[in-house]
GROMACS .gro file of C-alpha atoms in nm:
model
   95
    1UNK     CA    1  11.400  -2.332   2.077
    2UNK     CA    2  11.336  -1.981   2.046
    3UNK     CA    3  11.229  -1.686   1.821
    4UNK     CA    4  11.242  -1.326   1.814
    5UNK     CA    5  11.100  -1.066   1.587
    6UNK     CA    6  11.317  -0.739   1.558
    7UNK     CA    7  11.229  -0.510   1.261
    8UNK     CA    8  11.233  -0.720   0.937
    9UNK     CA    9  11.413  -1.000   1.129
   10UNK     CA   10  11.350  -1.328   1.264
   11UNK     CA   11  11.615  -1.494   1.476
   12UNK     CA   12  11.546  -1.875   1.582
   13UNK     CA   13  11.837  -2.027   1.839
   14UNK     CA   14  11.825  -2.405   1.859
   15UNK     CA   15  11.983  -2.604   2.161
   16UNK     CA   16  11.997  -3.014   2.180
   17UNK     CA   17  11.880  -3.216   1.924
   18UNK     CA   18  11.715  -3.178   1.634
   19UNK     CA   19  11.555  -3.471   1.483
   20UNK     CA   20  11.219  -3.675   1.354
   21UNK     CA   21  11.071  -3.532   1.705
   22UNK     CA   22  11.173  -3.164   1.717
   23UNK     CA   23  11.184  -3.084   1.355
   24UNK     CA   24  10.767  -3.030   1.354
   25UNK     CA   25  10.896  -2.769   1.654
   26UNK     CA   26  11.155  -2.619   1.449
   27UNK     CA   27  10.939  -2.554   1.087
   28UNK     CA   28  10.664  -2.403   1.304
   29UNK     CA   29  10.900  -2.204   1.459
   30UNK     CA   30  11.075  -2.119   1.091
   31UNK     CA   31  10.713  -2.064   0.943
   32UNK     CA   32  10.740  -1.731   1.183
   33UNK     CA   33  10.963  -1.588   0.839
   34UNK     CA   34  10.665  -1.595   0.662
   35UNK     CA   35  10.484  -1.306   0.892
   36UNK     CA   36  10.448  -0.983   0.643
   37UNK     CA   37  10.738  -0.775   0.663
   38UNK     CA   38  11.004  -1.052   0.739
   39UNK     CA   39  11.273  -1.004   0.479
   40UNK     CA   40  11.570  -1.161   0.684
   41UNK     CA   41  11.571  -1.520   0.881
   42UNK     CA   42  11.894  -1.560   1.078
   43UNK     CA   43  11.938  -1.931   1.246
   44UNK     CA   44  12.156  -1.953   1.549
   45UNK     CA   45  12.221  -2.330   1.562
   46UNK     CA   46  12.530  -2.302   1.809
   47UNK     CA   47  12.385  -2.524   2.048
   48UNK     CA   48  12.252  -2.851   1.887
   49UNK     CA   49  12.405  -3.155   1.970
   50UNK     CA   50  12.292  -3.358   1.729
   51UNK     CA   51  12.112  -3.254   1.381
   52UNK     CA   52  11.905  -3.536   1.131
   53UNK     CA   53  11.814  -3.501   0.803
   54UNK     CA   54  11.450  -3.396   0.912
   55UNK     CA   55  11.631  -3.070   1.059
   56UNK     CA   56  11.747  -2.982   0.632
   57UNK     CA   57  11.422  -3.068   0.552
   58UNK     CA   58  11.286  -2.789   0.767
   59UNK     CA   59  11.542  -2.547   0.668
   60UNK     CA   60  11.497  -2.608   0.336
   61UNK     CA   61  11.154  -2.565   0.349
   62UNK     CA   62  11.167  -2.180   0.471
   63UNK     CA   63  11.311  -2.073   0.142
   64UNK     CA   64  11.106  -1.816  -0.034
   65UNK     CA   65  11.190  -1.518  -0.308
   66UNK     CA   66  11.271  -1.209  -0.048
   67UNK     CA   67  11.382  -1.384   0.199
   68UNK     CA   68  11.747  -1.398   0.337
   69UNK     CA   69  11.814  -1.699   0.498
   70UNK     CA   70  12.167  -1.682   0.717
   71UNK     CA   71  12.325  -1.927   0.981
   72UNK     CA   72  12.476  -1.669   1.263
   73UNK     CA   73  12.634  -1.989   1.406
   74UNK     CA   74  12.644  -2.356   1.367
   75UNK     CA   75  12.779  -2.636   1.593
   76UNK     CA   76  12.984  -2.935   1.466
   77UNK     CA   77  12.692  -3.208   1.421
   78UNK     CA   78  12.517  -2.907   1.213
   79UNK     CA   79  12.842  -2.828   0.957
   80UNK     CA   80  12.936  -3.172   0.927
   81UNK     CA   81  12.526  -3.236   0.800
   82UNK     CA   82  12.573  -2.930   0.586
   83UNK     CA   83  12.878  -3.008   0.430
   84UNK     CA   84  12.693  -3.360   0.286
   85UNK     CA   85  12.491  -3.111   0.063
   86UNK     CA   86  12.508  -3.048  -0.281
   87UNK     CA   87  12.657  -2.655  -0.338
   88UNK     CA   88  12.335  -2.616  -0.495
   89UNK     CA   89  12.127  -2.650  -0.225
   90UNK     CA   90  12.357  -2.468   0.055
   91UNK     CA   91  12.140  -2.179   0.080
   92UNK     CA   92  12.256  -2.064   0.396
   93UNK     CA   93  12.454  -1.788   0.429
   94UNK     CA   94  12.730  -1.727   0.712
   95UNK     CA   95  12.715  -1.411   0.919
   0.00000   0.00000   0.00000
């Protein structure tokens, strides 16, 4: 996992899996968005392999008023997790 801060925007990539062991890694690294002066969070989740419900639960927990959350990219074990949620809670947005 990594993050980079460009302007207003925070970009996280994810490679392998991301489950009850990586997600701590993966909220710290989302808890980044809430630096002053982030208004934009984009996800780049092109290379997990495998994605648990304790991945949503740290995506889910980023969301804040004034901040845009939006997937750049998503592999299969991510949109086939996604597509299990309620339209409600699909706060991603695609790129």
């Amino acid at each position: 996992m990594t993050a980079s801060l460009c302007g207003g925007t925070l970009r996280v990539h994810v490679a392998g899996d991301v489950d009850l062991a990586s997600a701590p890694r993966l909220k710290a690294m989302l808890d980044l968005s809430r630096l002053e002066g982030v208004y934009r969070l984009e996800l780049d989740l092109s290379e997990v392999t495998f994605f648990s419900c304790a991945g949503i639960t740290a995506v889910h927990g980023t969301r804040r008023d004034g901040l845009s959350l939006c997937l750049v990219a998503a592999a299969p074990p991510v949109t086939r997790m996604l597509a299990l949620l309620p339209l409600s809670d699909r706060h991603l947005q695609a790129a």
